[in-house]
Amino acid sequence: MAALRRRLWVVGGAAFGAALAASLLFPTTATEAGGLGLLSLYSLARMFAAYALALVFAIAYGTTAATNRKAATVMLPLLDVLQSIPILGFFPAVLLFFVSTFNGSPIGLEISVVVLVFTSMAWNMAFGVYEALSTIPHDLEDAATEFGLTGWLRFRRLMFPAAVPKLVYNSILSWTNGWFFLVASEVFAAYGTTYTRPGIGSLIAQAGSRADVGGIALGLAALVVIVLGVDALIWRPLSGWADGFRIDVPRGETVRTVRPYEWLRWIPRFPGMWRRAATRFKPVSHVYVGASLRLEHAYARHPSVPKTIRRVDLALFLVVFVIVVSAGLVGLAGLFLHLPADAGEIPAAALSSFARLVVAYGLAIAWTIPVAAYVGRSAKASRILTPVLEVFASVPATALLPVIVGFALAVTAHASFGLQVASVLVALFSMQWYLLFNLIGGVRSIPGDLNEAARSFGVRGWTYWRRVLLPAIVPSFLTGSITAWGAGWNALIVSEYFPFTRDVHVEGLGWLLDKATFITGDSQLLLFSIFMMIAVVLAMNKLVWRPLIRRATVRYRVEAA
Amino acid sequence: MTKKKVILEVNDVSRSYFEGGKEFKALEHIRFDLYAQDFVCIVGPSGCGKSTLLRIIVGLDRPTSGEVLFEGKPIEAKNPQVAMVFQSFAIFPWLTVEQNVELGLEARRVAPSMRAEKAKRYIEIVGLTGFENAFPRELSGGMKQRVGLARALATDTVLLCMDEPFSALDALTAQNLRDEILELWSDPALPPDAVLMVTHSIEEAVYLADRVIVLSGRPGRQVAELEIDLPRPRNRREPEFYGWVDDIYSLIV
């Protein structure tokens, strides 16, 4: 792992060097991009704001769902739907809403970007918290109850630590996902000149619209450096820290004895100051403890009080839920009475979007399976290729937009065919990494015994693929496919409309959404297109992926001995 | 035997589970009393509901009918005078030894300085001095269970409840811990006053207990309550010892 990290630094350094080279080759861009550091900070600030919100939401939602069974019956299906909705489809609506709420001030724009990135991070983390809390060993929960851990102390001593490993792991996924959406929303906001906000994504998009190669290169290099830097400085130490909270350590695996909280020791660098602060605040905390003790005594005398509070809590949640749902229904009914003029285009648009995603998915399968088989089975290939692939994957597909479109238009003679190729490529770049990394994981998880047995019976070549490799990777192939398709649907909104040099587009749901937002300002078409997309995605999840996964887990799961 | 002070009353406790409209009886009509200075073992075949019984006794589960009274009042899980030691140790992997031992005190909002003092004392009693700041994954199974024991004792426990506390340990470690528990129990200056232990090992029960309560399998019914009047320390090689083991064995089979 340490070696891998070193290699990542090397690659990051190379990216930095490329940026330097680009600034030397294109000196005019370099002077313009002088504020690169500041732009990166803007983008990073949006990411951290969204992540902080997502963290608070995930802990609150996951904890409530795991501890309140009645609430869970509503909250879990809701989360499941939210998770499978292509969030980016909502961005135009969110954007219009906040911009008009704040009378076109930049604050509205910033809020809508943060909200979008938040929605790309939160659901997965909330699920993580819920999963971790619902799998705490019973004995540990019993011990907590037995020794009187309730309320805040129970959260601090039992629930939060138990949730840490899953929360950190899912945070890393969410963070990566967040980059895709951050860049997308910055690019997207850059479409209308009135909506532009400074950031790395908008820098790349604007450079793209000027066909400014140096600017694009600089922006991409800066993005790679930031992504790898955050990974090295925050996520890797954090996941080491999170290992200290794992409850079950798989056999044969030695966890370094990481001391929980140890990693955070660097915070109190000034022990004297902390002690002084502690003495200053002690009276306050005593008053607080006393007050809460009294309150607890009061509760103890009236055992119905906590129950009432919980009921009121649930009732409030249900009331809000009912209001939201009924408002949606009323809106829907209103919409159906006045069909927008373009509504007839929607089914055909959905079909062409779907067809393009199928082509991209096919391409992704075609190259990822052989590469995963190679990387997963050869230690040497893995050592060399993994860091390279990680760096490629660290660049959100949305940031590559100008490069991809330029490339596609340059290599194809016919412009409209070139656009189709560009659109498929953007979808491919959004989908392929999920497939690749899941597949590599799947190939690696083939037990050594199984491989050795195959070798000892002389199973090689095509027979090996058919009898060992392909069946073994079915589960991870499906997981990767679902995630890849989710990313593909999300990419629609940036993959069908390219307002860089000229306003060009291909037919599809994404184009309809963009058109409704920027050109016609038709909010009904916007909503209809979103509903269509959600309907297709939910139908695919329920009718294709879920049944496949159910069958695969029965037939293809490799049982650990 | 002169009657001592009753600390725990188990009054006609039954427990059923309902699944798909069907009733599964886990425990039926369990009744016994526990006195100060008592050491009682509950033995029975696996699946006889002895762990369920212990969970009801410490207040982690509720009986379908009947009641459990501790010093005359209905038992509650958070009652610090009844503490539990778990088969799987159930110590928190993210807390140090000292933090684990302090847990029950922290829940009762004991001041930090007092907590630390008490924790230190009990860590010393169970022989873990020097490991205060170690994390559970750095400890052996026997040491983990010592942490569980110290944590249970630190709340000035009157009744110590143990659910197969030694079955996850190797034979030698288990025997050492058994003797240490006996020592603690017989020392009037130290908690606990009384011990209630669930085990499937008949030998262990005869080695430790004043009284053995024998349960039959599915549903758990109380078959016998035996007073083991062997002198202490007990010797496993003596014929009397084996006499008791054989008696209990024939009751269960």
PDB file of C-alpha atoms in Angstrom, chain A residues 139-140 142-149 153 156-158 161-162 243-247 249 257 259-260 289 292-293 296, chain B residues 55 58 60 77-78 82-84 86 88 90-95 99 103-104 106-107 109 133-135 137-138 151-152:
ATOM      1  CA  ASP A 139     -23.738  -8.991  22.654  1.00  0.00           C
ATOM      2  CA  LEU A 140     -22.207  -5.568  22.245  1.00  0.00           C
ATOM      3  CA  ASP A 142     -26.646  -5.975  25.247  1.00  0.00           C
ATOM      4  CA  ALA A 143     -23.500  -4.921  27.077  1.00  0.00           C
ATOM      5  CA  ALA A 144     -24.232  -1.278  26.264  1.00  0.00           C
ATOM      6  CA  THR A 145     -27.786  -1.654  27.588  1.00  0.00           C
ATOM      7  CA  GLU A 146     -26.601  -3.604  30.612  1.00  0.00           C
ATOM      8  CA  PHE A 147     -24.125  -0.941  31.621  1.00  0.00           C
ATOM      9  CA  GLY A 148     -26.743   1.776  31.224  1.00  0.00           C
ATOM     10  CA  LEU A 149     -25.513   3.490  28.042  1.00  0.00           C
ATOM     11  CA  LEU A 153     -23.296   8.414  25.564  1.00  0.00           C
ATOM     12  CA  ARG A 156     -20.677   8.266  21.310  1.00  0.00           C
ATOM     13  CA  ARG A 157     -19.515   4.964  22.750  1.00  0.00           C
ATOM     14  CA  LEU A 158     -21.455   2.416  20.671  1.00  0.00           C
ATOM     15  CA  PRO A 161     -17.630   4.061  16.543  1.00  0.00           C
ATOM     16  CA  ALA A 162     -19.480   1.070  15.087  1.00  0.00           C
ATOM     17  CA  ASP A 243      -9.489   0.248  10.814  1.00  0.00           C
ATOM     18  CA  GLY A 244      -9.224   0.698  14.566  1.00  0.00           C
ATOM     19  CA  PHE A 245     -13.028   0.623  14.786  1.00  0.00           C
ATOM     20  CA  ARG A 246     -13.540  -2.641  12.965  1.00  0.00           C
ATOM     21  CA  ILE A 247     -15.417  -5.177  15.002  1.00  0.00           C
ATOM     22  CA  VAL A 249     -11.148  -8.788  11.721  1.00  0.00           C
ATOM     23  CA  THR A 257      -2.891  -1.914  15.746  1.00  0.00           C
ATOM     24  CA  ARG A 259      -5.261   3.319  17.893  1.00  0.00           C
ATOM     25  CA  PRO A 260      -8.653   4.910  17.416  1.00  0.00           C
ATOM     26  CA  VAL A 289     -24.744  17.914  33.389  1.00  0.00           C
ATOM     27  CA  SER A 292     -29.695  17.123  32.126  1.00  0.00           C
ATOM     28  CA  LEU A 293     -29.623  14.953  35.243  1.00  0.00           C
ATOM     29  CA  GLU A 296     -33.621  12.721  33.306  1.00  0.00           C
TER      30      GLU A 296
ATOM     31  CA  ARG B  55     -30.993 -12.268  29.907  1.00  0.00           C
ATOM     32  CA  VAL B  58     -30.484  -9.086  34.197  1.00  0.00           C
ATOM     33  CA  LEU B  60     -32.255  -7.494  28.892  1.00  0.00           C
ATOM     34  CA  ALA B  77     -31.242  -3.655  32.597  1.00  0.00           C
ATOM     35  CA  LYS B  78     -29.420  -0.556  33.736  1.00  0.00           C
ATOM     36  CA  VAL B  82     -26.491  -6.568  38.714  1.00  0.00           C
ATOM     37  CA  ALA B  83     -23.722  -6.799  36.122  1.00  0.00           C
ATOM     38  CA  MET B  84     -23.160  -9.165  33.269  1.00  0.00           C
ATOM     39  CA  PHE B  86     -20.626 -12.211  28.290  1.00  0.00           C
ATOM     40  CA  SER B  88     -18.144 -13.347  23.631  1.00  0.00           C
ATOM     41  CA  ALA B  90     -18.613  -7.986  24.408  1.00  0.00           C
ATOM     42  CA  ILE B  91     -15.921  -5.451  25.125  1.00  0.00           C
ATOM     43  CA  PHE B  92     -15.799  -2.453  22.843  1.00  0.00           C
ATOM     44  CA  PRO B  93     -12.984  -2.799  20.301  1.00  0.00           C
ATOM     45  CA  TRP B  94     -12.574   0.959  19.920  1.00  0.00           C
ATOM     46  CA  LEU B  95     -12.152   1.672  23.641  1.00  0.00           C
ATOM     47  CA  GLN B  99     -12.306   3.087  28.989  1.00  0.00           C
ATOM     48  CA  LEU B 103     -18.117   2.321  30.887  1.00  0.00           C
ATOM     49  CA  GLY B 104     -20.703   1.525  33.555  1.00  0.00           C
ATOM     50  CA  GLU B 106     -19.475   6.798  32.814  1.00  0.00           C
ATOM     51  CA  ALA B 107     -23.097   5.874  32.160  1.00  0.00           C
ATOM     52  CA  ARG B 109     -22.074  10.145  35.325  1.00  0.00           C
ATOM     53  CA  ASN B 133      -4.170   1.910  27.556  1.00  0.00           C
ATOM     54  CA  ALA B 134      -4.134  -1.220  25.420  1.00  0.00           C
ATOM     55  CA  PHE B 135      -6.909  -1.914  22.939  1.00  0.00           C
ATOM     56  CA  ARG B 137      -7.341  -6.483  19.764  1.00  0.00           C
ATOM     57  CA  GLU B 138      -3.927  -6.402  21.404  1.00  0.00           C
ATOM     58  CA  ARG B 151     -16.011  -3.809  33.865  1.00  0.00           C
ATOM     59  CA  ALA B 152     -18.751  -5.790  35.606  1.00  0.00           C
TER      60      ALA B 152
END
